[in-house]
Short mmCIF file of C-alpha atoms in Angstrom, two decimals:
data_model
loop_
_atom_site.label_atom_id
_atom_site.label_comp_id
_atom_site.label_asym_id
_atom_site.label_seq_id
_atom_site.Cartn_x
_atom_site.Cartn_y
_atom_site.Cartn_z
CA MET C 28 -186.99 50.14 87.39
CA PHE C 29 -188.06 46.53 87.91
CA ASP C 30 -186.37 44.05 85.58
CA ARG C 31 -188.64 41.31 84.32
CA PRO C 32 -187.20 38.01 85.67
CA GLY C 33 -185.89 35.41 83.27
CA SER C 34 -187.01 32.41 85.33
CA THR C 35 -188.59 29.39 83.74
CA GLY C 36 -191.68 29.66 85.93
CA GLU C 37 -191.53 26.08 87.20
CA ARG C 38 -192.70 26.83 90.77
CA ALA C 39 -196.05 28.60 90.70
CA VAL C 40 -198.53 30.15 93.08
CA LEU C 41 -202.06 30.26 91.67
CA VAL C 42 -204.57 33.04 92.31
CA HIS C 43 -208.30 32.46 91.98
CA ILE C 44 -210.77 35.19 92.94
CA THR C 45 -214.53 34.63 93.00
CA PHE C 46 -216.72 37.29 91.36
CA ARG C 47 -220.42 37.33 90.67
CA HIS C 48 -219.98 37.22 86.90
CA ASP C 49 -218.06 35.18 84.31
CA GLN C 50 -216.60 32.87 86.92
CA GLU C 51 -213.61 30.84 85.80
CA ASP C 52 -212.99 27.30 87.03
CA LEU C 53 -210.29 26.59 89.62
CA ALA C 54 -209.76 22.98 88.51
CA GLU C 55 -209.21 24.26 84.97
CA LEU C 56 -206.53 26.69 86.21
CA LYS C 57 -204.66 23.82 87.89
CA GLU C 58 -204.78 21.79 84.66
CA LEU C 59 -203.58 24.79 82.65
CA ALA C 60 -200.69 25.31 85.07
CA LYS C 61 -199.63 21.65 84.82
CA SER C 62 -199.99 21.69 81.02
CA ALA C 63 -197.65 24.70 80.91
CA GLY C 64 -195.01 22.68 82.75
CA THR C 65 -195.23 24.41 86.13
CA ASP C 66 -195.55 22.89 89.58
CA PRO C 67 -198.57 24.49 91.32
CA LEU C 68 -197.46 24.91 94.94
CA GLU C 69 -200.40 26.72 96.48
CA VAL C 70 -203.69 28.38 95.55
CA VAL C 71 -204.58 31.79 96.98
CA THR C 72 -208.35 32.25 96.87
CA GLY C 73 -210.65 35.10 97.76
CA SER C 74 -213.81 36.92 96.77
CA ARG C 75 -214.56 40.47 95.68
CA LYS C 76 -217.42 42.41 94.17
CA ALA C 77 -215.11 43.93 91.55
CA PRO C 78 -211.38 43.89 90.73
CA ASP C 79 -209.10 46.47 92.32
CA SER C 80 -207.97 48.97 89.68
CA LYS C 81 -204.31 48.90 90.76
CA TYR C 82 -203.55 45.33 91.86
CA PHE C 83 -206.73 43.42 90.85
CA ILE C 84 -206.80 42.02 94.40
CA GLY C 85 -207.10 43.93 97.68
CA THR C 86 -204.13 44.96 99.85
CA GLY C 87 -204.79 42.24 102.43
CA LYS C 88 -204.86 39.51 99.81
CA LEU C 89 -201.79 41.09 98.19
CA ASP C 90 -199.82 40.72 101.44
CA GLU C 91 -200.99 37.10 101.73
CA LEU C 92 -199.84 36.44 98.17
CA LYS C 93 -196.45 38.09 98.82
CA ALA C 94 -195.95 35.91 101.92
CA ALA C 95 -196.76 32.75 99.93
CA VAL C 96 -194.30 33.70 97.16
CA VAL C 97 -191.50 34.28 99.68
CA ARG C 98 -192.29 31.20 101.79
CA LEU C 99 -192.44 28.85 98.79
CA SER C 100 -189.64 30.52 96.78
CA ALA C 101 -192.04 30.70 93.84
CA ASP C 102 -190.86 31.71 90.37
CA VAL C 103 -194.17 32.86 88.94
CA VAL C 104 -197.70 33.83 89.97
CA LEU C 105 -200.52 32.65 87.72
CA PHE C 106 -203.83 34.51 87.80
CA ASN C 107 -207.02 32.77 86.68
CA HIS C 108 -208.21 36.11 85.27
CA SER C 109 -207.34 38.65 82.62
CA LEU C 110 -205.14 41.43 83.98
CA SER C 111 -204.68 44.87 82.52
CA PRO C 112 -201.09 45.84 81.58
CA SER C 113 -200.84 48.22 84.54
CA GLN C 114 -202.19 45.61 87.00
CA GLU C 115 -199.69 43.05 85.75
CA ARG C 116 -196.82 45.53 86.05
CA ASN C 117 -197.84 46.70 89.53
CA LEU C 118 -198.10 43.12 90.77
CA GLU C 119 -194.66 42.23 89.41
CA THR C 120 -193.14 45.28 91.07
CA PHE C 121 -194.71 44.43 94.44
CA LEU C 122 -194.16 40.66 94.37
CA GLY C 123 -190.72 40.65 92.76
CA VAL C 124 -191.57 37.69 90.50
CA ARG C 125 -193.10 37.24 87.09
CA VAL C 126 -196.90 37.52 86.91
CA VAL C 127 -198.88 35.82 84.14
CA ASP C 128 -202.61 36.20 83.60
CA ARG C 129 -204.97 33.59 82.18
CA ASN C 130 -204.54 34.71 78.57
CA GLY C 131 -200.76 34.75 78.84
CA LEU C 132 -200.79 31.26 80.38
CA ILE C 133 -202.86 29.82 77.52
CA LEU C 134 -200.63 31.54 74.97
CA ASP C 135 -197.58 29.97 76.62
CA ILE C 136 -199.12 26.49 76.34
CA PHE C 137 -199.95 27.11 72.69
CA ALA C 138 -196.36 28.19 72.06
CA GLN C 139 -195.11 24.87 73.48
CA ARG C 140 -197.56 22.75 71.47
CA ALA C 141 -197.37 24.32 68.00
CA GLN C 142 -195.46 22.09 65.59
CA SER C 143 -196.34 23.12 62.03
CA PHE C 144 -195.17 26.28 60.29
CA GLU C 145 -198.73 27.61 60.26
CA GLY C 146 -199.29 26.79 63.91
CA LYS C 147 -196.12 28.59 64.96
CA LEU C 148 -197.12 31.65 62.94
CA GLN C 149 -200.57 31.67 64.52
CA VAL C 150 -199.14 31.44 68.03
CA GLU C 151 -196.59 34.19 67.33
CA LEU C 152 -199.34 36.44 65.99
CA ALA C 153 -201.44 35.91 69.11
CA GLN C 154 -198.44 36.53 71.36
CA LEU C 155 -197.47 39.74 69.55
CA LYS C 156 -201.01 41.09 69.77
CA HIS C 157 -201.02 40.28 73.48
CA LEU C 158 -197.58 41.87 73.88
CA SER C 159 -198.61 45.04 72.06
CA THR C 160 -201.00 45.88 74.89
CA ARG C 161 -198.17 45.47 77.42
CA LEU C 162 -195.61 47.80 75.83
CA VAL C 163 -196.80 51.02 77.46
CA ARG C 164 -196.62 49.79 81.06
CA GLY C 165 -194.22 46.86 80.83
CA TRP C 166 -191.43 48.57 78.97
CA THR C 167 -191.51 52.21 80.17
CA HIS C 168 -187.71 52.06 80.54
CA LEU C 169 -187.52 52.05 76.72
CA GLU C 170 -188.87 55.60 76.52
CA ARG C 171 -185.55 57.26 75.77
CA GLN C 172 -184.95 59.70 72.94
CA LYS C 173 -182.67 58.64 70.12
CA GLY C 174 -182.22 60.51 66.86
CA GLY C 175 -179.81 62.27 64.58
CA ILE C 176 -178.10 61.79 61.21
CA GLY C 177 -178.44 58.24 59.90
CA LEU C 178 -180.71 57.17 62.72
CA ARG C 179 -184.49 56.98 63.00
CA GLY C 180 -185.16 60.67 63.04
CA PRO C 181 -185.13 63.24 65.82
CA GLY C 182 -187.67 62.84 68.58
CA GLU C 183 -188.58 59.17 68.10
CA THR C 184 -188.41 57.18 71.32
CA GLN C 185 -187.26 53.58 71.71
CA LEU C 186 -190.82 52.66 72.74
CA GLU C 187 -192.22 54.14 69.53
CA THR C 188 -189.64 52.15 67.55
CA ASP C 189 -190.67 48.95 69.31
CA ARG C 190 -194.30 49.66 68.51
CA ARG C 191 -193.46 50.24 64.86
CA LEU C 192 -191.37 47.06 64.58
CA LEU C 193 -194.07 45.09 66.39
CA ALA C 194 -196.74 46.36 63.99
CA LEU C 195 -194.50 45.49 61.02
CA ARG C 196 -193.97 41.92 62.26
CA ILE C 197 -197.71 41.47 62.88
CA LYS C 198 -198.41 42.64 59.32
CA GLN C 199 -195.85 40.19 57.90
CA ILE C 200 -197.35 37.26 59.79
CA GLN C 201 -200.87 38.19 58.73
CA GLN C 202 -199.75 38.25 55.09
CA ARG C 203 -198.19 34.79 55.40
CA LEU C 204 -201.27 33.40 57.12
CA ALA C 205 -203.45 34.88 54.39
CA LYS C 206 -201.54 32.76 51.85
CA VAL C 207 -202.03 29.65 54.00
CA ASP C 208 -205.71 30.47 54.38
CA LYS C 209 -206.01 30.78 50.59
CA GLN C 210 -204.48 27.33 50.17
CA ARG C 211 -206.90 25.88 52.73
CA HIS C 212 -209.81 27.53 50.93
CA GLN C 213 -208.69 25.96 47.64
CA SER C 214 -208.50 22.53 49.29
CA ARG C 215 -211.99 22.95 50.75
CA SER C 216 -213.33 24.01 47.35
CA LYS C 217 -211.86 20.88 45.74
CA ARG C 218 -213.58 18.71 48.34
CA LYS C 219 -216.89 20.47 47.70
CA LYS C 220 -216.56 19.97 43.94
CA ALA C 221 -215.70 16.30 44.49
CA ASP C 222 -218.86 16.05 46.62
CA ILE C 223 -216.93 14.75 49.63
CA ALA C 224 -218.49 15.62 52.97
CA THR C 225 -216.29 17.12 55.70
CA VAL C 226 -216.88 16.26 59.36
CA SER C 227 -215.01 18.22 62.05
CA LEU C 228 -214.28 17.04 65.57
CA VAL C 229 -214.91 19.84 68.05
CA GLY C 230 -215.14 19.96 71.81
CA TYR C 231 -213.51 20.91 75.06
CA THR C 232 -209.79 20.33 75.24
CA ASN C 233 -208.80 16.93 76.65
CA ALA C 234 -212.21 15.42 75.80
CA GLY C 235 -210.53 12.75 73.65
CA LYS C 236 -210.90 14.20 70.14
CA SER C 237 -207.47 13.12 68.88
CA THR C 238 -207.86 9.60 70.29
CA LEU C 239 -211.24 9.32 68.56
CA PHE C 240 -209.71 10.70 65.36
CA ASN C 241 -207.05 7.98 65.44
CA GLN C 242 -209.69 5.28 65.98
CA LEU C 243 -211.81 6.46 63.05
CA THR C 244 -209.03 7.05 60.55
CA GLY C 245 -206.18 4.79 61.61
CA ALA C 246 -203.94 7.83 62.00
CA ASP C 247 -201.28 8.18 64.68
CA ILE C 248 -201.44 11.80 65.78
CA TYR C 249 -200.13 12.76 69.21
CA THR C 250 -202.44 12.21 72.18
CA ALA C 251 -201.86 12.92 75.87
CA ASP C 252 -203.85 13.49 79.06
CA GLN C 253 -203.28 17.24 79.04
CA LEU C 254 -204.93 20.43 77.83
CA PHE C 255 -204.20 21.43 74.21
CA ALA C 256 -202.16 18.28 73.47
CA THR C 257 -202.47 19.03 69.74
CA LEU C 258 -202.93 22.37 68.02
CA ASP C 259 -202.36 21.80 64.34
CA PRO C 260 -205.42 20.69 62.33
CA THR C 261 -205.21 17.24 60.76
CA LEU C 262 -207.40 15.97 57.91
CA ARG C 263 -207.74 12.30 56.99
CA ASN C 264 -210.03 10.20 54.84
CA CYS C 265 -212.52 8.06 56.77
CA GLN C 266 -214.29 5.19 55.02
CA LEU C 267 -217.80 4.58 56.37
CA SER C 268 -218.73 1.88 53.86
CA GLU C 269 -217.51 0.54 50.51
CA ASN C 270 -218.71 3.55 48.49
CA ASN C 271 -219.10 6.12 51.25
CA ASP C 272 -216.08 8.19 52.31
CA ILE C 273 -215.86 11.42 54.29
CA VAL C 274 -213.01 13.74 55.26
CA LEU C 275 -212.51 13.94 59.03
CA ALA C 276 -210.86 17.02 60.54
CA ASP C 277 -209.35 17.20 64.03
CA THR C 278 -209.32 20.77 65.33
CA VAL C 279 -207.85 22.61 68.33
CA GLY C 280 -209.68 22.05 71.60
CA PHE C 281 -211.82 24.76 73.15
CA ILE C 282 -211.76 26.16 76.66
CA ARG C 283 -213.84 28.54 78.76
CA HIS C 284 -213.54 32.10 77.47
CA LEU C 285 -210.98 31.27 74.79
CA PRO C 286 -208.82 34.43 74.47
CA HIS C 287 -209.88 36.65 71.58
CA GLU C 288 -206.26 36.82 70.40
CA LEU C 289 -206.34 33.05 69.83
CA VAL C 290 -209.74 33.06 68.13
CA ALA C 291 -208.45 35.70 65.70
CA ALA C 292 -205.02 34.09 65.16
CA PHE C 293 -206.42 30.58 64.64
CA LYS C 294 -209.18 31.74 62.32
CA SER C 295 -207.92 29.68 59.36
CA THR C 296 -207.56 26.58 61.53
CA LEU C 297 -211.01 26.98 63.06
CA GLN C 298 -212.40 27.54 59.56
CA GLU C 299 -212.33 23.75 59.16
CA ALA C 300 -215.10 23.66 61.77
CA SER C 301 -217.14 26.56 60.39
CA ASP C 302 -217.03 25.12 56.85
CA ALA C 303 -217.84 21.54 57.86
CA ASP C 304 -221.00 19.70 56.78
CA LEU C 305 -221.33 18.11 60.23
CA LEU C 306 -219.73 18.60 63.65
CA LEU C 307 -218.91 15.75 66.01
CA HIS C 308 -219.16 17.45 69.41
CA VAL C 309 -216.92 15.27 71.59
CA VAL C 310 -217.85 15.36 75.29
CA ASP C 311 -216.14 13.86 78.33
CA ALA C 312 -219.12 11.86 79.61
CA HIS C 313 -217.31 11.21 82.90
CA SER C 314 -216.93 14.90 83.76
CA ASP C 315 -219.18 16.28 86.49
CA GLU C 316 -219.35 19.56 84.55
CA ARG C 317 -220.12 18.11 81.13
CA ASP C 318 -223.38 20.06 80.65
CA GLU C 319 -221.74 23.39 81.52
CA ILE C 320 -218.75 22.57 79.33
CA MET C 321 -221.02 21.75 76.38
CA VAL C 322 -222.61 25.19 76.74
CA GLN C 323 -219.15 26.81 76.74
CA VAL C 324 -218.15 24.90 73.57
CA ASN C 325 -221.33 26.01 71.82
CA HIS C 326 -220.53 29.62 72.76
CA VAL C 327 -217.12 29.29 71.07
CA LEU C 328 -218.80 27.72 68.03
CA ASP C 329 -221.05 30.77 67.83
CA ASP C 330 -217.96 33.01 68.02
CA ILE C 331 -216.41 31.31 64.97
CA ASP C 332 -219.70 31.26 62.99
CA ALA C 333 -220.16 27.49 63.34
CA GLY C 334 -223.13 27.51 65.70
CA GLN C 335 -225.64 26.86 62.91
CA ILE C 336 -223.99 23.64 61.67
CA ARG C 337 -225.65 20.34 62.49
CA GLN C 338 -224.09 18.35 65.35
CA ILE C 339 -223.86 14.80 66.60
CA GLU C 340 -222.86 14.67 70.26
CA VAL C 341 -220.25 12.02 71.02
CA PHE C 342 -220.24 11.12 74.71
CA ASN C 343 -216.73 9.72 75.15
CA LYS C 344 -215.02 7.87 78.04
CA ILE C 345 -217.91 5.54 78.92
CA ASP C 346 -215.23 3.12 80.13
CA LEU C 347 -215.04 5.37 83.21
CA LEU C 348 -218.80 5.15 83.84
CA ASP C 349 -220.72 2.35 85.54
CA ASN C 350 -223.15 0.25 83.50
CA ILE C 351 -223.33 2.58 80.48
CA PRO C 352 -223.00 0.50 77.30
CA ALA C 353 -222.19 1.93 73.90
CA HIS C 354 -225.41 3.00 72.17
CA ILE C 355 -227.02 5.58 69.86
CA ASP C 356 -229.64 8.12 71.00
CA ARG C 357 -232.11 9.17 68.31
CA ASP C 358 -234.63 11.98 67.86
CA ASP C 359 -238.37 11.56 67.16
CA GLN C 360 -237.65 11.04 63.45
CA GLY C 361 -235.14 8.27 64.17
CA ASN C 362 -232.07 10.35 63.25
CA PRO C 363 -228.93 9.82 65.36
CA VAL C 364 -228.24 12.75 67.68
CA ARG C 365 -225.86 11.26 70.26
CA VAL C 366 -223.44 8.32 70.37
CA TRP C 367 -222.00 6.88 73.60
CA LEU C 368 -218.55 5.29 73.19
CA SER C 369 -215.00 4.90 74.46
CA ALA C 370 -212.29 6.12 72.11
CA VAL C 371 -209.59 4.43 74.23
CA SER C 372 -211.09 0.93 74.20
CA GLY C 373 -212.80 1.25 70.80
CA GLU C 374 -216.20 0.32 72.21
CA GLY C 375 -218.92 2.07 70.19
CA ILE C 376 -216.67 3.19 67.32
CA GLY C 377 -218.69 0.98 64.97
CA LEU C 378 -221.89 2.64 66.17
CA LEU C 379 -220.48 6.09 65.41
CA LYS C 380 -219.54 4.99 61.90
CA GLN C 381 -223.05 3.57 61.53
CA ALA C 382 -224.58 6.92 62.56
CA LEU C 383 -222.36 8.80 60.11
CA ALA C 384 -223.17 6.32 57.34
CA GLU C 385 -226.89 6.91 57.91
CA LEU C 386 -226.46 10.68 57.59
CA PHE C 387 -224.27 10.44 54.51
CA ALA C 388 -225.82 7.29 53.08
CA THR C 389 -226.72 8.36 49.56
CA SER C 390 -226.29 11.40 47.41
CA SER C 391 -229.88 12.61 47.15
CA LYS C 392 -230.89 16.09 46.06
CA VAL C 393 -233.73 18.02 47.68
CA LYS C 394 -235.24 21.41 46.93
CA LYS C 395 -235.48 23.91 49.74
CA GLN C 396 -236.76 27.42 50.27
CA CYS C 397 -234.57 29.50 52.53
CA TYR C 398 -234.28 33.11 53.61
CA LEU C 399 -231.02 34.90 54.37
CA SER C 400 -230.80 38.28 56.05
CA ALA C 401 -228.39 40.91 54.78
CA SER C 402 -225.93 39.91 57.54
CA GLN C 403 -225.80 36.25 56.45
CA ALA C 404 -223.72 36.75 53.33
CA ASP C 405 -221.25 34.12 54.55
CA ILE C 406 -223.94 31.41 54.44
CA ARG C 407 -224.99 32.61 50.99
CA ALA C 408 -221.39 32.19 49.77
CA LYS C 409 -221.29 28.65 51.16
CA LEU C 410 -224.58 27.79 49.44
CA PHE C 411 -223.25 28.93 46.09
CA SER C 412 -220.30 26.55 46.52
CA CYS C 413 -222.31 23.43 47.37
CA ALA C 414 -225.87 23.93 45.99
CA LYS C 415 -227.65 24.76 42.77
CA ILE C 416 -229.40 28.13 42.95
CA ILE C 417 -232.70 27.81 41.08
CA ASP C 418 -234.16 31.20 41.93
CA GLU C 419 -233.10 34.21 43.96
CA HIS C 420 -235.03 37.31 45.05
CA ILE C 421 -233.73 40.24 47.11
CA ASP C 422 -236.31 42.16 49.17
CA ASP C 423 -236.37 45.81 50.29
CA GLN C 424 -234.54 45.02 53.54
CA GLY C 425 -231.59 43.49 51.70
CA GLY C 426 -232.63 39.97 52.61
CA CYS C 427 -232.42 37.19 50.07
CA LYS C 428 -235.09 34.55 49.35
CA LEU C 429 -233.62 31.51 47.63
CA LEU C 430 -234.93 28.38 45.97
CA ILE C 431 -232.09 25.88 45.91
CA GLU C 432 -231.35 22.27 45.12
CA ILE C 433 -228.90 20.78 47.60
CA ASP C 434 -227.54 17.41 48.60
CA VAL C 435 -228.95 16.19 51.91
CA LYS C 436 -225.42 15.85 53.30
CA HIS C 437 -225.03 19.65 53.17
CA LEU C 438 -228.29 20.47 54.95
CA GLY C 439 -226.37 21.40 58.08
CA LEU C 440 -225.56 24.72 56.41
CA LEU C 441 -229.25 25.54 56.32
CA LYS C 442 -230.15 24.70 59.90
CA ALA C 443 -230.88 28.32 60.79
CA VAL C 444 -232.28 29.60 57.50
CA ILE C 445 -234.66 26.99 56.05
CA THR C 446 -238.19 28.34 55.82
CA GLU C 447 -240.01 25.49 54.11
CA GLU C 448 -239.55 22.54 51.80
CA ALA C 449 -240.12 23.37 48.16
CA ALA C 450 -242.70 21.43 46.21
#
């Protein structure tokens, strides 16, 4: 039996394999490793048509990896890919050190960053769900019979007990998070009734969202040049003009192929984005991969049902670019669609507030015709909370044709469903 090492994982060897599909980014892996507190010593790279079923990598690359671990006295091997439980276990047995896949690495960073009670619960839930898939292969030494009078009952193995206790803990956390989610829902409902617009900052991690949040609201939340510097959502009032206030929400940063365990666990946190009236999509304008990263962020927004909400792109870090002044880009109708600024220096912050003030200038009602399919019940529920339903008709396919009166500030909810303007 191989005992899982108890090392801290400070000295790491990274593994990055090139496939023809869903390619991860090597630079991102290095940043993840540093954010987790490890010292990346070496990167083992290679290419394959498909992963090996037993070790993920081929035998030749496996020997190369083993030699690097021994030569560098590494504590941990970090894979830039998702490993199956059996692959992870086989690699640990062969290499003699702890092996962590991409999902496990991100979960470890989240565990270090979570500060609030809710954030810690969300991280624990994600970790337990990830761990539950590892019990069969990672803890086979627990498969010993234990039963008798006063014990668990004849025939139940230690592994089955662990599964049962794990499922019980997951259920307890989900119940606690449900209460927190209910409280968040009540807070959002109060804001809707008070007719206060909510704007959520979204974007790739380390794009400068928290720094921008501090500039707009005068808050002092933690910022650092690292991935996932802040996890817990923060809401603050932001005054655009004398009689024009909004609520600004800072949310967790996104990353390529955000693990499904995290999307599920942080559902209540990410709900601030999916229930927002407007999204400020913060982009690192200095990044060479900004266009690709923007696509990845929009994919995550689709995953959390926020893809239909109106966006303003905020191209941050212009202080790192040559001859790019702060300015606003507008569409053919003159509406602001992109703002170029520097959250660190404050250049362009006034322009962003100006753009937001234009969008939320006055409380004016408009009538709209919209059509919702049977699968868009979530949008229908949102409409009932922020619009007046004048007429509603359900067709034979289960779709719903609505005539509504809605404030222009909430039109982002209707981006994908408006059919025509009512007379």
